[in-house]
Amino acid sequence: MQALHIHAGPRARARLRERGLQPDDIRVIAGAAGGPKGLVLNPLDQAIFGRWLTGSAQTIHLVGASIGAWRLACATLDEPARALQRLADDYIAQQYPVRPGGGRVAQQMSDVFGLRLREHFDGREAEALNHPRYRLHVFTSLGRGLLRREGRLRTPLGYLGAFTTNLVSRRAMGGWLERVIFSDRREPLPFHLHDYRTHQVALSAQNLTSSVLASCSIPFVLAAVHDIPGAPAGAYWDGGITDYHLHLDYASMGEGLVLYPHFQRQLVPGWLDKGLRHRHRASARLENVIVLAPNPEWVRTLPNAKLPDRSDFKAYGLDHAGRAAAWRQALTMSARLADEFEQLASKTSIDAAPLP
């Protein structure tokens, strides 16, 4: 049984048949939101950034939301494989304060998580912002109207409004939440962003860590990050709300391919689209995209027969050691994804499956 499956849009499939998977064909790498699910991609990330891409010299844009933003920010640091391994170790070891009556306090969780991010990036901003090849783009969601500021009543009411309007269309949700991208100031993104209300901000030493924290700030789980330096004032939340799996107009960039290490085959546009199956289908925007995803049958061999996910915090409760052991085992087993990727990359021709 293959652990790693490869799916691609029509333009990417033709290139893979012609010359296989070549590092110098890649112009964009995407990293999705998804919390602990991203852990299974860690060995694959290490293989891609630590070894495979060293065989090319072109500029590559790294676009990420939530844990995808954290993963790709780590890839811009010196010794990316080591930085990515530290991400996995810290993510697995994380513990958050619990109230006496049960449950966790969002601000306290944000404080703990923010401290962890500062340990990763404070003092290392120059590595991320001046990488000779990589251009980092961190996706966040900026509240509008009721969501401009976080509040006990206004936040749930605002997200109710966002949920309702999103049922009509993603564009309509732009009245409640705006996509804000913190982008490497040296080069713009190489594809169009006309699909949704968008604002771009220059990534800097002053906002690198806070933008990654905002991109990871799941509503009602972590607190919003307010008034990020250099960006419009307001409350910033998880980039996955507007761009859960970054289903963007990659086809508009012309030359080059997009490499997408992902924990599933489908690219769901926004967090509020998870239950809207008709929005999960591939589109013409993805014609130059290559998705590397775990085989669902292989996933069923992991602990608890699934990918690690946020429900494990509730399922394991205060059994932090049990949860960490399960996640650590999943991470160890995921080394197979990296091994199969390197075998795949050695082929001169690849028949990829269509994107579903």
Coordinates of N, CA, C and O in Angstrom, one line a residue, residues 163-278:
F163 N -21.1 33.4 8.9 CA -21.6 32.1 8.5 C -22.8 32.1 7.6 O -22.9 31.5 6.5
T164 N -23.7 33.0 7.9 CA -25.0 33.1 7.1 C -24.7 33.7 5.7 O -25.2 33.2 4.7
T165 N -23.9 34.7 5.6 CA -23.6 35.3 4.3 C -22.7 34.4 3.5 O -22.9 34.3 2.2
N166 N -21.9 33.6 4.1 CA -21.0 32.6 3.4 C -21.9 31.6 2.7 O -21.5 31.0 1.7
L167 N -23.1 31.3 3.3 CA -24.0 30.3 2.6 C -24.4 30.8 1.3 O -24.7 30.1 0.3
V168 N -24.5 32.2 1.1 CA -24.9 32.8 -0.1 C -23.7 32.8 -1.1 O -23.8 32.3 -2.2
S169 N -22.6 33.3 -0.6 CA -21.4 33.3 -1.5 C -20.2 33.6 -0.6 O -20.3 34.3 0.4
R170 N -19.0 33.2 -1.0 CA -17.8 33.6 -0.4 C -17.5 35.1 -0.5 O -17.1 35.7 0.5
R171 N -17.8 35.7 -1.6 CA -17.7 37.1 -1.8 C -18.5 37.9 -0.7 O -18.1 38.9 -0.2
A172 N -19.7 37.4 -0.5 CA -20.6 38.1 0.5 C -20.0 38.1 1.9 O -20.1 39.0 2.6
M173 N -19.3 37.0 2.2 CA -18.6 36.9 3.5 C -17.6 38.1 3.7 O -17.2 38.4 4.8
G174 N -17.1 38.6 2.6 CA -16.2 39.7 2.7 C -16.7 41.0 3.4 O -15.9 41.8 3.7
G175 N -18.0 41.0 3.6 CA -18.5 42.1 4.4 C -18.2 42.0 5.9 O -18.4 42.9 6.6
W176 N -17.8 40.8 6.3 CA -17.5 40.5 7.7 C -16.0 40.2 7.9 O -15.5 40.6 9.0
L177 N -15.4 39.7 7.0 CA -14.0 39.3 7.2 C -13.2 39.6 5.9 O -13.6 39.2 4.8
E178 N -12.1 40.2 6.0 CA -11.2 40.6 4.9 C -9.9 39.7 4.9 O -9.4 39.4 6.0
R179 N -9.5 39.2 3.8 CA -8.2 38.5 3.7 C -7.1 39.6 3.8 O -7.0 40.5 2.9
V180 N -6.2 39.4 4.7 CA -5.0 40.3 4.8 C -3.8 39.4 4.7 O -3.6 38.4 5.5
I181 N -2.9 39.7 3.7 CA -1.7 38.9 3.5 C -0.5 39.7 3.9 O -0.3 40.8 3.4
F182 N 0.3 39.2 4.8 CA 1.5 39.8 5.2 C 2.6 39.2 4.3 O 3.0 38.0 4.4
S183 N 3.1 40.0 3.3 CA 3.9 39.5 2.2 C 5.3 40.0 2.2 O 5.5 41.2 2.5
D184 N 6.2 39.2 1.8 CA 7.6 39.6 1.5 C 7.6 40.8 0.7 O 7.0 40.8 -0.4
R185 N 8.2 41.9 1.1 CA 8.2 43.2 0.4 C 9.0 43.1 -0.9 O 8.8 44.1 -1.7
R186 N 9.8 42.1 -1.1 CA 10.7 42.1 -2.3 C 10.0 41.8 -3.6 O 10.3 42.3 -4.7
E187 N 8.9 40.9 -3.5 CA 8.2 40.5 -4.7 C 6.8 40.2 -4.4 O 6.5 39.6 -3.4
P188 N 5.8 40.7 -5.3 CA 4.4 40.4 -5.0 C 4.1 38.9 -5.3 O 4.9 38.2 -6.0
L189 N 3.0 38.4 -4.9 CA 2.5 37.1 -5.2 C 2.4 37.0 -6.8 O 2.0 38.0 -7.4
P190 N 2.7 35.9 -7.4 CA 2.7 35.8 -8.8 C 1.4 35.4 -9.4 O 1.3 35.1 -10.6
F191 N 0.3 35.4 -8.6 CA -1.0 35.1 -9.2 C -2.0 36.1 -8.7 O -1.8 36.9 -7.8
H192 N -3.2 36.1 -9.3 CA -4.2 37.1 -9.1 C -5.0 36.8 -7.7 O -5.1 35.6 -7.3
L193 N -5.5 37.8 -7.1 CA -6.3 37.7 -5.9 C -7.6 38.5 -6.0 O -8.0 39.2 -5.1
H194 N -8.3 38.3 -7.1 CA -9.5 39.0 -7.4 C -10.8 38.3 -6.9 O -11.9 38.8 -7.0
D195 N -10.6 37.1 -6.2 CA -11.7 36.3 -5.9 C -12.4 36.8 -4.6 O -13.6 36.4 -4.3
Y196 N -11.7 37.6 -3.8 CA -12.2 37.9 -2.4 C -11.6 39.2 -2.0 O -10.5 39.6 -2.4
R197 N -12.3 39.9 -1.1 CA -11.8 41.1 -0.6 C -10.5 40.9 0.1 O -10.3 40.1 1.0
T198 N -9.4 41.6 -0.4 CA -8.0 41.3 0.0 C -7.3 42.6 0.2 O -7.4 43.6 -0.5
H199 N -6.4 42.6 1.3 CA -5.5 43.7 1.5 C -4.1 43.1 1.8 O -4.0 42.0 2.4
Q200 N -3.1 43.7 1.2 CA -1.7 43.2 1.4 C -0.9 44.1 2.2 O -1.0 45.4 2.0
V201 N -0.1 43.6 3.1 CA 0.8 44.4 4.0 C 2.2 43.8 3.9 O 2.4 42.6 3.7
A202 N 3.2 44.7 4.0 CA 4.6 44.3 3.9 C 4.9 43.6 5.2 O 4.7 44.0 6.3
L203 N 5.5 42.4 5.0 CA 6.0 41.6 6.1 C 7.3 42.3 6.6 O 8.1 42.7 5.9
S204 N 7.4 42.4 8.0 CA 8.6 43.1 8.5 C 9.0 42.4 9.8 O 8.3 41.5 10.3
A205 N 10.2 42.8 10.4 CA 10.6 42.3 11.6 C 9.6 42.6 12.7 O 9.5 41.8 13.7
Q206 N 8.9 43.7 12.6 CA 8.0 44.1 13.7 C 6.7 43.3 13.6 O 6.0 43.2 14.7
N207 N 6.3 42.7 12.5 CA 5.0 42.0 12.5 C 5.1 40.5 12.1 O 4.1 39.8 11.9
L208 N 6.3 40.0 11.9 CA 6.4 38.6 11.5 C 5.8 37.6 12.5 O 4.9 36.9 12.2
T209 N 6.2 37.7 13.8 CA 5.7 36.8 14.8 C 4.2 37.0 15.0 O 3.4 36.1 15.1
S210 N 3.8 38.3 15.1 CA 2.4 38.6 15.4 C 1.5 38.2 14.2 O 0.3 37.8 14.4
S211 N 2.0 38.3 13.0 CA 1.1 37.8 11.9 C 1.0 36.3 11.9 O -0.1 35.8 11.6
V212 N 2.0 35.6 12.2 CA 1.9 34.1 12.3 C 1.0 33.7 13.4 O 0.2 32.8 13.3
L213 N 1.1 34.4 14.6 CA 0.2 34.2 15.7 C -1.3 34.4 15.3 O -2.1 33.6 15.5
A214 N -1.5 35.5 14.6 CA -2.8 35.8 14.1 C -3.3 34.8 13.2 O -4.5 34.3 13.2
S215 N -2.5 34.3 12.2 CA -2.9 33.3 11.3 C -3.3 32.0 11.9 O -4.0 31.2 11.3
C216 N -2.8 31.8 13.1 CA -3.1 30.5 13.9 C -4.2 30.7 14.9 O -4.5 29.7 15.6
S217 N -4.8 31.9 15.0 CA -5.7 32.2 16.1 C -7.1 31.8 15.7 O -7.9 32.6 15.2
I218 N -7.4 30.6 16.0 CA -8.8 30.0 15.8 C -9.8 30.7 16.6 O -9.7 30.8 17.8
P219 N -10.9 31.3 16.0 CA -11.9 32.0 16.8 C -12.5 31.1 17.9 O -12.7 29.9 17.7
F220 N -12.7 31.7 19.1 CA -13.2 31.0 20.3 C -12.3 30.0 20.9 O -12.6 29.4 21.9
V221 N -11.1 29.8 20.3 CA -10.1 28.9 20.9 C -8.9 29.7 21.4 O -8.5 29.6 22.5
L222 N -8.4 30.6 20.5 CA -7.4 31.6 20.8 C -8.0 32.9 20.7 O -9.0 33.1 19.9
A223 N -7.4 33.9 21.3 CA -7.9 35.3 21.2 C -7.4 35.9 19.9 O -6.4 35.5 19.3
A224 N -8.2 36.9 19.4 CA -7.7 37.6 18.2 C -6.5 38.4 18.5 O -6.2 38.7 19.7
V225 N -5.7 38.7 17.5 CA -4.5 39.6 17.6 C -4.9 40.9 17.1 O -5.4 41.1 15.9
H226 N -4.9 42.0 17.9 CA -5.3 43.3 17.5 C -4.2 44.2 17.1 O -3.1 44.2 17.7
D227 N -4.5 45.0 16.1 CA -3.6 46.1 15.7 C -2.2 45.7 15.4 O -1.2 46.1 16.1
I228 N -2.0 44.8 14.4 CA -0.6 44.4 14.1 C 0.2 45.5 13.4 O -0.3 46.2 12.6
P229 N 1.4 45.7 13.9 CA 2.2 46.8 13.3 C 2.3 46.8 11.8 O 2.5 45.8 11.2
G230 N 2.1 48.0 11.2 CA 2.2 48.1 9.8 C 0.9 47.7 9.0 O 0.9 47.8 7.8
A231 N -0.1 47.3 9.7 CA -1.3 46.7 9.1 C -2.5 47.6 9.5 O -2.5 48.3 10.5
P232 N -3.7 47.5 8.8 CA -4.9 48.2 9.2 C -5.3 47.8 10.6 O -5.1 46.6 11.1
A233 N -5.8 48.7 11.4 CA -6.2 48.4 12.8 C -7.4 47.5 12.8 O -8.2 47.4 11.8
G234 N -7.5 46.6 13.8 CA -8.6 45.7 14.0 C -8.2 44.4 14.5 O -7.0 44.2 15.0
A235 N -9.1 43.5 14.6 CA -8.9 42.1 15.1 C -8.6 41.1 14.0 O -9.3 41.0 13.0
Y236 N -7.5 40.4 14.2 CA -7.0 39.5 13.2 C -7.2 38.1 13.8 O -6.8 37.8 14.9
W237 N -7.8 37.2 12.9 CA -8.0 35.8 13.3 C -7.3 34.9 12.3 O -6.6 35.3 11.3
D238 N -7.5 33.6 12.5 CA -6.9 32.5 11.7 C -7.1 32.8 10.2 O -8.2 33.0 9.7
G239 N -6.0 32.6 9.5 CA -6.1 32.8 8.0 C -6.9 31.7 7.4 O -7.4 31.9 6.2
G240 N -7.2 30.6 8.1 CA -8.0 29.6 7.5 C -9.5 29.9 7.4 O -10.2 29.2 6.7
I241 N -9.9 30.9 8.1 CA -11.3 31.3 8.0 C -11.6 31.8 6.6 O -12.6 31.3 6.0
T242 N -10.8 32.6 6.0 CA -11.0 33.1 4.7 C -10.4 32.1 3.7 O -10.9 32.0 2.5
D243 N -9.3 31.4 4.0 CA -8.6 30.6 3.1 C -8.1 29.3 3.8 O -6.9 29.1 4.0
Y244 N -9.1 28.4 4.0 CA -8.8 27.2 4.8 C -7.7 26.4 4.1 O -6.7 26.0 4.7
H245 N -7.9 26.1 2.8 CA -7.0 25.3 2.1 C -6.4 26.1 0.9 O -5.8 25.5 0.0
L246 N -6.5 27.4 0.9 CA -5.8 28.2 -0.1 C -6.2 27.8 -1.5 O -5.3 27.6 -2.3
H247 N -7.5 27.7 -1.8 CA -7.9 27.4 -3.1 C -7.9 28.7 -3.9 O -8.9 29.4 -4.1
L248 N -6.7 29.1 -4.4 CA -6.4 30.4 -5.0 C -6.3 30.2 -6.5 O -6.2 29.1 -7.0
D249 N -6.2 31.4 -7.2 CA -6.1 31.4 -8.7 C -4.6 31.1 -9.1 O -4.0 32.0 -9.8
Y250 N -4.1 30.0 -8.8 CA -2.7 29.7 -9.1 C -2.5 29.6 -10.7 O -1.5 29.9 -11.2
A251 N -3.6 29.2 -11.4 CA -3.4 29.1 -12.8 C -3.1 30.5 -13.5 O -2.5 30.5 -14.6
S252 N -3.4 31.6 -12.8 CA -3.2 32.9 -13.4 C -1.7 33.3 -13.4 O -1.3 34.3 -14.0
M253 N -0.9 32.5 -12.8 CA 0.6 32.9 -12.7 C 1.3 32.5 -13.9 O 2.5 32.9 -14.1
G254 N 0.8 31.8 -14.9 CA 1.5 31.5 -16.1 C 2.5 30.3 -15.9 O 2.1 29.2 -15.7
E255 N 3.8 30.6 -16.0 CA 4.8 29.6 -15.9 C 4.9 29.1 -14.5 O 4.7 29.7 -13.5
G256 N 5.4 27.8 -14.5 CA 5.7 27.2 -13.2 C 4.6 26.4 -12.6 O 3.4 26.6 -13.0
L257 N 4.9 25.6 -11.6 CA 3.9 24.8 -10.9 C 3.8 25.1 -9.4 O 4.7 25.7 -8.9
V258 N 2.7 24.7 -8.8 CA 2.5 24.8 -7.4 C 2.6 23.5 -6.8 O 2.0 22.5 -7.2
L259 N 3.5 23.3 -5.8 CA 3.6 22.1 -5.0 C 2.8 22.3 -3.7 O 3.0 23.3 -3.0
Y260 N 1.9 21.3 -3.4 CA 1.0 21.5 -2.3 C 1.1 20.2 -1.4 O 0.3 19.3 -1.7
P261 N 2.0 20.1 -0.4 CA 1.9 19.0 0.5 C 0.7 19.3 1.4 O 0.6 20.3 2.1
H262 N -0.3 18.3 1.4 CA -1.6 18.5 2.0 C -2.0 17.3 2.8 O -1.5 16.2 2.4
F263 N -2.8 17.4 3.7 CA -3.3 16.2 4.5 C -4.5 15.5 3.9 O -5.0 14.6 4.5
Q264 N -5.0 16.1 2.8 CA -6.1 15.4 2.1 C -6.1 15.8 0.7 O -5.3 16.7 0.3
R265 N -6.9 15.2 -0.2 CA -6.9 15.4 -1.6 C -7.6 16.7 -2.0 O -7.2 17.4 -3.0
Q266 N -8.7 17.1 -1.3 CA -9.5 18.2 -1.7 C -9.0 19.5 -1.1 O -8.4 19.5 0.0
L267 N -9.2 20.6 -1.8 CA -8.9 21.9 -1.3 C -10.2 22.7 -1.0 O -10.9 23.1 -1.9
V268 N -10.5 22.8 0.3 CA -11.7 23.5 0.7 C -11.4 25.0 0.8 O -10.5 25.3 1.5
P269 N -12.2 25.8 0.1 CA -11.8 27.2 0.1 C -11.7 27.9 1.4 O -10.7 28.5 1.7
G270 N -12.8 27.9 2.2 CA -12.8 28.6 3.5 C -13.2 27.7 4.6 O -13.8 26.7 4.4
W271 N -12.9 28.1 5.9 CA -13.2 27.3 7.1 C -14.7 27.1 7.2 O -15.1 26.0 7.6
L272 N -15.5 28.1 6.8 CA -16.9 28.0 6.9 C -17.5 27.2 5.7 O -18.7 26.9 5.7
D273 N -16.6 26.7 4.8 CA -17.1 25.9 3.7 C -17.0 24.4 4.0 O -17.3 23.6 3.1
K274 N -16.5 24.0 5.2 CA -16.3 22.6 5.4 C -17.5 21.7 5.2 O -17.4 20.6 4.8
G275 N -18.7 22.3 5.6 CA -19.9 21.5 5.4 C -20.6 21.7 4.1 O -21.6 21.1 3.8
L276 N -20.0 22.5 3.2 CA -20.6 22.8 1.9 C -19.8 22.0 0.8 O -18.9 22.5 0.1
R277 N -20.2 20.8 0.6 CA -19.5 19.8 -0.2 C -19.3 20.3 -1.6 O -18.4 20.0 -2.3
H278 N -20.3 21.1 -2.1 CA -20.2 21.5 -3.5 C -19.1 22.5 -3.8 O -18.7 22.7 -4.9

